[in-house]
Coordinates of C-alpha atoms and ligand atoms in Angstrom, one line a residue:
M210 CA 3.9 -28.0 25.5
A211 CA 4.0 -25.4 23.2
T212 CA 1.3 -22.2 23.7
I213 CA 0.3 -20.3 20.7
N214 CA 1.1 -17.0 20.8
E215 CA -3.6 -17.0 21.3
N216 CA -3.3 -13.9 19.3
F217 CA -2.9 -15.5 16.2
L218 CA -7.0 -17.2 17.3
K219 CA -8.0 -13.2 17.6
L220 CA -7.6 -13.2 13.0
Q221 CA -10.3 -13.6 11.2
A222 CA -10.6 -16.1 9.4
G223 CA -11.8 -15.4 6.1
Y224 CA -8.9 -13.6 5.4
L225 CA -10.5 -11.2 1.5
F226 CA -7.3 -12.8 -1.1
P227 CA -8.4 -16.3 -0.3
E228 CA -12.4 -15.6 -0.2
I229 CA -12.4 -14.4 -3.7
G230 CA -9.9 -16.9 -4.6
R231 CA -11.3 -19.7 -3.0
R232 CA -14.9 -18.0 -4.7
M233 CA -13.7 -17.7 -7.5
R234 CA -12.7 -20.6 -8.1
A235 CA -16.1 -22.9 -6.9
F236 CA -17.3 -20.4 -9.6
K237 CA -15.0 -21.9 -12.5
T238 CA -15.0 -25.7 -12.0
A239 CA -19.0 -24.9 -12.4
N240 CA -18.2 -23.0 -15.1
P241 CA -15.4 -24.3 -17.0
K242 CA -15.5 -22.2 -19.9
A243 CA -16.3 -18.9 -18.9
D244 CA -13.7 -16.1 -19.3
V245 CA -13.2 -14.6 -15.9
I246 CA -11.3 -11.5 -15.6
S247 CA -10.0 -10.6 -12.7
M248 CA -9.8 -6.2 -11.6
G249 CA -9.6 -7.9 -8.0
I250 CA -6.6 -7.8 -6.3
G251 CA -3.7 -5.1 -7.2
D252 CA -1.3 -7.2 -9.2
V253 CA 0.7 -5.4 -12.0
T254 CA 0.5 -7.4 -15.7
Q255 CA 2.8 -5.1 -17.5
P256 CA 6.0 -6.8 -18.4
I257 CA 9.1 -5.5 -16.1
A258 CA 11.0 -2.3 -18.3
A259 CA 13.6 -3.2 -21.3
E260 CA 16.1 -0.9 -18.8
I261 CA 15.3 -2.6 -16.1
V262 CA 15.4 -6.5 -17.1
G263 CA 19.1 -5.6 -18.8
A264 CA 20.7 -4.1 -15.1
M265 CA 19.8 -7.6 -13.8
K266 CA 20.8 -9.2 -16.8
D267 CA 24.0 -7.6 -15.9
A268 CA 23.6 -7.8 -11.6
A269 CA 23.7 -11.6 -12.8
D270 CA 26.0 -12.4 -15.1
K271 CA 27.9 -10.3 -12.6
M272 CA 27.0 -12.6 -9.9
G273 CA 28.5 -15.5 -12.1
T274 CA 31.8 -14.2 -11.3
R275 CA 34.6 -14.6 -8.9
E276 CA 35.1 -10.7 -8.6
G277 CA 31.1 -9.6 -9.2
L278 CA 30.6 -12.6 -6.6
H279 CA 28.0 -10.2 -4.2
G280 CA 27.7 -12.2 -1.1
Y281 CA 25.6 -10.7 2.3
G282 CA 24.8 -7.5 1.5
P283 CA 25.0 -4.6 4.0
E284 CA 21.1 -5.0 5.6
Q285 CA 20.6 -1.6 5.0
G286 CA 20.5 -1.6 0.9
Y287 CA 23.4 -1.0 -1.1
D288 CA 24.7 2.8 -0.5
F289 CA 24.5 2.8 -4.5
L290 CA 20.2 2.8 -4.1
R291 CA 20.5 3.8 -1.5
N292 CA 22.2 7.3 -2.9
L293 CA 19.6 6.9 -5.5
I294 CA 16.5 6.6 -3.4
A295 CA 17.8 10.3 -2.2
D296 CA 19.3 12.0 -4.3
N297 CA 15.5 11.2 -6.9
D298 CA 12.7 10.8 -4.2
Y299 CA 13.0 13.4 -2.0
K300 CA 16.1 15.4 -2.1
S301 CA 14.6 16.2 -5.8
R302 CA 11.2 17.9 -3.7
G303 CA 13.0 19.9 -1.2
V304 CA 13.9 17.0 1.3
D305 CA 16.6 15.7 2.3
I306 CA 16.7 12.5 4.1
D307 CA 20.7 10.7 5.0
I308 CA 20.9 7.3 3.6
D309 CA 21.2 6.4 6.9
E310 CA 17.2 7.0 6.8
I311 CA 16.5 4.5 3.8
F312 CA 16.2 0.5 4.9
V313 CA 15.9 -0.7 1.6
S314 CA 13.9 -3.7 2.0
D315 CA 11.7 -7.1 0.1
G316 CA 8.5 -5.6 0.4
A317 CA 6.2 -2.6 1.5
K318 CA 4.0 -5.5 3.5
C319 CA 6.7 -6.6 5.0
D320 CA 7.6 -3.4 6.4
T321 CA 4.7 -2.4 7.7
G322 CA 3.8 -4.9 8.5
N323 CA 6.6 -5.1 10.8
M324 CA 7.6 -1.4 11.7
Q325 CA 4.9 -2.0 15.6
E326 CA 7.1 -4.1 16.7
I327 CA 9.3 -1.8 17.3
F328 CA 6.8 0.1 19.4
G329 CA 5.0 -0.7 23.3
L330 CA 1.8 -3.0 23.2
D331 CA 0.2 0.1 25.2
N332 CA 0.4 1.9 22.2
V333 CA -3.0 3.2 20.7
V334 CA -3.1 2.3 16.8
A335 CA -5.5 4.0 14.3
V336 CA -6.0 2.7 11.1
T337 CA -8.8 4.5 8.1
D338 CA -11.6 2.5 7.8
P339 CA -11.0 1.1 5.2
V340 CA -8.1 -0.4 5.2
Y341 CA -4.9 -1.9 3.7
P342 CA -5.7 -4.7 5.9
V343 CA -2.3 -5.7 6.8
Y344 CA -1.8 -2.5 9.5
V345 CA -5.3 -4.2 11.1
D346 CA -3.8 -7.9 11.1
T347 CA -0.4 -7.5 12.3
N348 CA -1.3 -5.2 15.2
V349 CA -3.9 -7.4 16.5
M350 CA -0.4 -10.6 15.5
A351 CA 1.7 -8.2 18.5
G352 CA -1.4 -8.6 21.0
R353 CA -2.2 -4.7 20.9
T354 CA -6.0 -5.5 20.2
G355 CA -8.4 -6.8 22.5
N356 CA -11.2 -9.3 20.3
A357 CA -13.2 -9.0 17.3
K358 CA -17.1 -8.0 17.7
D359 CA -19.6 -8.9 16.0
N360 CA -19.0 -6.0 13.1
G361 CA -15.3 -7.3 12.7
Q362 CA -13.9 -4.4 14.1
Y363 CA -11.4 -5.0 16.9
D364 CA -11.6 -4.1 20.7
G365 CA -9.1 -1.7 20.9
I366 CA -8.4 0.5 17.6
V367 CA -9.4 3.4 17.1
Y368 CA -11.2 3.1 13.3
M369 CA -11.0 6.4 11.1
P370 CA -14.2 6.3 9.2
I371 CA -13.1 7.2 5.5
N372 CA -16.0 8.5 2.8
A373 CA -16.7 11.2 -0.1
E374 CA -18.8 13.1 3.4
N375 CA -14.8 13.7 3.7
N376 CA -12.8 13.7 1.3
F377 CA -11.5 10.1 2.2
N378 CA -9.7 11.9 4.3
P379 CA -10.1 11.5 8.1
E380 CA -10.9 13.3 11.0
L381 CA -8.6 13.8 13.7
P382 CA -9.6 11.7 16.7
T383 CA -11.0 12.8 19.3
E384 CA -9.3 9.8 21.5
K385 CA -6.2 9.5 22.3
V386 CA -3.9 7.9 19.6
D387 CA -0.5 6.8 19.4
L388 CA 0.6 5.1 16.1
I389 CA -1.7 6.6 12.8
Y390 CA -1.3 4.7 9.9
L391 CA -1.6 6.1 6.3
C392 CA -1.9 5.5 3.5
Y393 CA -2.1 8.2 0.3
P394 CA -2.3 7.9 -2.6
N395 CA -5.1 5.2 -0.2
N396 CA -5.4 2.0 -1.3
P397 CA -8.6 0.4 -1.4
T398 CA -10.5 4.4 -2.2
G399 CA -7.9 5.8 -4.8
A400 CA -8.2 8.5 -3.2
V401 CA -5.4 11.1 -2.2
I402 CA -4.2 14.1 0.4
D403 CA -3.3 17.9 0.1
K404 CA -0.9 19.3 1.9
K405 CA -2.8 21.0 3.9
S406 CA -5.1 18.5 5.1
L407 CA -2.0 16.5 5.8
A408 CA -0.1 19.5 7.6
K409 CA -2.7 19.0 9.9
W410 CA -2.0 15.7 10.4
V411 CA 2.1 16.2 11.0
D412 CA 1.1 18.8 13.1
F413 CA -1.4 16.3 15.3
A414 CA 1.2 14.6 15.8
K415 CA 3.5 16.7 17.0
E416 CA 0.5 17.5 20.2
N417 CA 0.1 14.5 20.7
K418 CA 3.5 13.2 20.9
A419 CA 2.1 10.0 18.1
I420 CA 4.2 8.6 15.2
I421 CA 2.9 8.3 11.6
L422 CA 3.1 5.1 9.2
Y423 CA 2.5 6.6 6.4
D424 CA 2.1 4.1 2.9
A425 CA 2.9 6.2 -0.6
A426 CA 3.3 2.7 -2.4
Y427 CA 1.3 4.8 -4.7
E428 CA 2.9 7.7 -4.9
A429 CA 4.0 7.4 -8.5
Y430 CA 0.9 7.2 -9.2
I431 CA 0.1 10.6 -8.8
S432 CA -0.8 12.9 -12.0
E433 CA -2.8 15.9 -10.7
P434 CA -0.1 18.9 -9.5
D435 CA 0.7 19.6 -5.7
I436 CA -0.5 16.6 -4.3
P437 CA 2.4 15.4 -1.5
H438 CA 4.1 12.3 -2.7
S439 CA 6.0 11.6 1.1
I440 CA 4.9 12.9 3.9
Y441 CA 8.3 15.0 4.6
E442 CA 7.1 18.0 2.6
I443 CA 5.6 18.7 5.0
E444 CA 7.6 21.1 8.0
G445 CA 8.3 19.0 10.6
A446 CA 7.1 15.6 9.1
K447 CA 10.5 14.3 9.8
E448 CA 10.1 14.7 13.8
V449 CA 6.7 12.2 13.4
A450 CA 7.1 9.9 10.6
I451 CA 8.2 7.6 9.4
E452 CA 7.5 6.4 5.3
F453 CA 7.1 3.3 3.9
R454 CA 8.1 3.0 0.1
S455 CA 8.0 0.3 -2.6
F456 CA 8.7 -0.7 -6.3
S457 CA 6.3 -3.7 -6.7
K458 CA 3.4 -0.6 -8.0
T459 CA 6.2 2.2 -9.0
A460 CA 8.0 -0.4 -11.6
G461 CA 5.9 -3.6 -11.7
F462 CA 8.2 -5.2 -8.4
T463 CA 5.5 -7.6 -6.8
G464 CA 7.2 -10.5 -7.8
L465 CA 10.9 -9.4 -7.9
R466 CA 10.9 -7.7 -4.3
C467 CA 12.1 -4.7 -3.7
A468 CA 11.3 -1.2 -1.6
F469 CA 12.4 0.8 1.3
V470 CA 11.3 2.5 4.3
V471 CA 11.9 5.9 5.3
V472 CA 12.9 7.0 9.4
P473 CA 14.3 10.0 10.2
K474 CA 16.5 10.2 13.3
Q475 CA 15.0 13.5 14.5
L476 CA 11.6 10.8 14.8
K477 CA 11.3 10.3 19.0
A478 CA 9.8 7.8 21.0
Y479 CA 9.7 7.3 24.3
T480 CA 10.1 5.2 27.8
K481 CA 6.9 4.4 29.9
A482 CA 9.7 6.9 32.4
G483 CA 9.3 9.4 29.3
D484 CA 13.1 9.1 27.9
V485 CA 13.5 9.8 24.5
V486 CA 15.0 6.7 22.6
A487 CA 15.4 7.2 18.8
V488 CA 13.4 5.2 16.5
N489 CA 16.3 5.7 13.8
Q490 CA 18.6 3.5 16.3
I491 CA 16.2 0.8 17.3
W492 CA 14.7 0.6 13.7
S493 CA 18.4 -0.1 12.6
R494 CA 19.2 -2.4 15.0
R495 CA 15.9 -4.6 14.3
H496 CA 16.9 -4.6 10.6
C497 CA 20.1 -5.6 11.3
T498 CA 18.9 -8.6 13.1
K499 CA 16.0 -10.7 11.9
F500 CA 17.1 -9.4 6.9
N501 CA 20.1 -9.8 6.1
G502 CA 19.4 -7.2 2.8
A503 CA 17.5 -7.2 -0.1
S504 CA 18.7 -9.6 -3.0
Y505 CA 22.0 -8.0 -5.0
I506 CA 19.6 -9.0 -8.4
S507 CA 16.9 -7.0 -7.0
Q508 CA 18.2 -3.8 -5.9
A509 CA 20.6 -3.5 -9.0
A510 CA 17.1 -3.5 -11.2
A511 CA 15.2 -1.0 -8.2
A512 CA 18.9 1.3 -8.9
A513 CA 17.3 1.2 -12.7
V514 CA 14.3 2.3 -12.1
Y515 CA 16.3 5.7 -11.6
S516 CA 17.7 6.0 -14.9
E517 CA 17.2 8.3 -17.4
R518 CA 15.9 5.1 -19.4
G519 CA 14.7 3.4 -16.4
K520 CA 12.6 6.8 -15.6
K521 CA 11.2 7.1 -18.5
Q522 CA 10.2 3.2 -19.6
V523 CA 8.4 3.4 -16.1
K524 CA 6.3 6.0 -16.7
D525 CA 5.1 4.8 -20.0
V526 CA 4.0 1.6 -17.6
I527 CA 1.7 3.3 -15.4
A528 CA 0.7 5.6 -18.3
I529 CA -0.9 1.9 -19.7
Y530 CA -2.7 1.3 -15.9
M531 CA -3.7 4.9 -15.6
D532 CA -5.4 4.3 -19.7
N533 CA -7.2 1.7 -18.0
A534 CA -8.7 4.0 -15.0
V535 CA -9.5 6.7 -17.3
R536 CA -11.2 4.0 -19.4
I537 CA -13.0 2.5 -16.3
R538 CA -13.7 6.1 -14.5
K539 CA -15.9 7.2 -18.3
A540 CA -17.6 3.6 -18.9
L541 CA -18.3 3.3 -15.1
S542 CA -19.6 7.5 -14.8
D543 CA -21.6 6.8 -18.5
L544 CA -23.8 4.6 -16.7
G545 CA -24.4 6.3 -13.6
Y546 CA -22.3 4.3 -11.5
T547 CA -20.8 6.9 -7.8
I548 CA -17.3 6.3 -8.5
Y549 CA -14.1 7.7 -6.5
G550 CA -10.7 6.9 -7.4
G551 CA -9.0 6.2 -10.2
V552 CA -6.9 9.5 -11.2
N553 CA -4.0 10.0 -9.0
A554 CA -4.4 5.9 -7.9
P555 CA -4.5 2.1 -9.6
Y556 CA -7.8 1.6 -7.7
I557 CA -11.2 2.4 -8.3
W558 CA -14.1 2.8 -5.5
M559 CA -17.0 2.0 -6.6
K560 CA -20.8 2.4 -5.4
T561 CA -22.9 -0.5 -5.5
P562 CA -26.0 -0.3 -7.4
N563 CA -29.0 -0.3 -5.6
G564 CA -27.5 -0.7 -1.8
M565 CA -26.5 -3.8 -2.9
S566 CA -23.8 -4.9 0.0
S567 CA -21.0 -5.4 -1.1
W568 CA -20.3 -9.5 -1.6
D569 CA -24.3 -9.2 -3.3
F570 CA -22.3 -7.4 -6.3
F571 CA -18.8 -9.3 -6.3
D572 CA -21.3 -12.9 -6.4
T573 CA -24.2 -10.9 -8.7
L574 CA -20.4 -9.8 -11.0
L575 CA -19.0 -12.8 -11.2
E576 CA -22.4 -15.4 -12.3
K577 CA -23.8 -12.5 -14.5
T578 CA -20.5 -10.8 -16.3
H579 CA -17.9 -13.6 -15.2
L580 CA -15.5 -10.3 -13.9
V581 CA -13.6 -10.6 -11.2
G582 CA -13.8 -6.9 -8.0
T583 CA -13.1 -6.7 -4.0
P584 CA -15.5 -6.2 -2.1
G585 CA -15.5 -2.7 -0.3
S586 CA -16.6 -4.2 2.8
G587 CA -13.7 -7.0 2.7
F588 CA -11.5 -3.6 4.2
G589 CA -13.5 -2.4 6.4
L590 CA -16.5 -1.7 8.2
A591 CA -17.0 1.4 6.2
G592 CA -16.1 0.3 3.3
E593 CA -18.9 -1.5 2.9
G594 CA -22.1 -1.0 0.3
Y595 CA -18.7 -0.5 -2.0
F596 CA -16.0 -2.0 -4.8
R597 CA -12.6 -1.8 -5.9
L598 CA -12.2 -2.3 -9.1
T599 CA -7.7 -2.0 -9.9
A600 CA -6.8 -0.2 -13.2
F601 CA -3.6 -2.6 -13.1
G602 CA -5.3 -5.0 -15.9
L603 CA -4.6 -6.0 -19.6
P604 CA -6.1 -3.2 -21.8
E605 CA -7.9 -5.3 -23.6
N606 CA -9.5 -7.1 -20.7
V607 CA -10.6 -3.5 -19.6
D608 CA -12.1 -2.6 -22.9
E609 CA -14.0 -5.6 -22.4
A610 CA -14.6 -5.5 -18.1
M611 CA -16.9 -2.3 -19.3
K612 CA -19.0 -3.9 -21.9
R613 CA -19.8 -6.4 -19.7
I614 CA -20.5 -4.1 -17.5
A615 CA -22.8 -2.3 -19.2
K616 CA -24.9 -5.2 -20.1
L617 CA -25.3 -5.8 -16.2
Y618 CA -27.9 -2.6 -15.1
T619 CA -28.2 0.6 -16.4
L620 CA -29.2 2.6 -13.7
Ligands
LIG759 C1 1.2 -2.9 -2.8 C2 0.5 -2.4 -1.7 C3 2.1 -2.0 -1.3 C4 3.8 -2.3 -1.0 O1 3.1 -4.4 -0.6 P1 5.0 -5.0 -1.9 O2 5.3 -6.1 -0.6 O3 6.2 -4.5 -1.6 O4 4.7 -5.9 -3.1 C5 1.9 -1.4 -0.1 N1 1.0 -0.9 1.0 C6 -0.4 -0.7 0.2 C7 -1.4 -0.7 0.9 C8 -0.1 -1.9 -1.0 O5 -1.7 -1.7 -1.9

């Protein structure tokens, strides 16, 4: 008899985006003429930059020749890409990252989801609330939690609320935690963390022999000076942090797939007996066993992101999204909504009007204005009463969406 991993049965049935899709389809079926604009799922809409497309074509042409064929590449990624990452993302910020510390992959969703498996099941996981659901669900699947409670939170996970009062930076936990997931610029709230606040987390991790899993997928959207783009800009972070990066939001690779994770050689974890283990070696072993490398074409495309022209073109695309964010922020503020984010991240986190629940606001917005956003409660208990809009839409749709919202209420 084949038994199932019952941890999977603990997962809540309605994962956020399928439920949004279900309600959207039901609405469209009932209202086939409605022009529904989605500002829900965080997917890009601008075409991939010309320099990157050119690099992909070149790579594809090479693959069609005997000399240029690339079969299985190194599991950790090609050196040409890892060198560019080390120089452009780290050396340029005064951080020395060796290419052996960089593992190229096909996405940060996989990396953030997979990383937990090299750590013991007895680790206590801490996440912000609201949170990117991948961190929680993958720990549930692994069996690092108990069942979901009535409020949707899992027994055994430490939830750290982030809200306007704490500037969307969680308080340091008072209980024992071992693996701490932080995401800045933050999805879903659009908030950032400054160096001083991040340094507190690095110190905390050192004192508690904990590890920070730092998701910097939106690093390229930081517009204000002095906001750290990498956790390694903080002194000592290499001893306690793993960093996740992705080309998805940086360069529109959501459909192309390329990302990387940095696991420093100084990073230590422990056996139950207290012996020190180098995390880099364990991750390398895991990565090489379960992953056969990101495609050559994706990595060639990623390398083009770092060319002079690639950098400029990618910046221009990000400017289009962040201009959307400016207009969303302005329109909503003028209407009297309380909003956060949208300055260093492509997400605007808004308070629902009149204390409405997140899902009630979702339904109202869809019914009355044919707009789709993401209910804040889908990201956690503390997200109730909030709503996430993305700035990844087409500029003309953003303007139309704001016109429709203006008609919804005048507060
Ligand atoms: C989009 C996103 C990622 C990136 O996912 P990919 O698999 O690289 O496309 C990672 N973390 C967060 C928080 C995200 O929103």
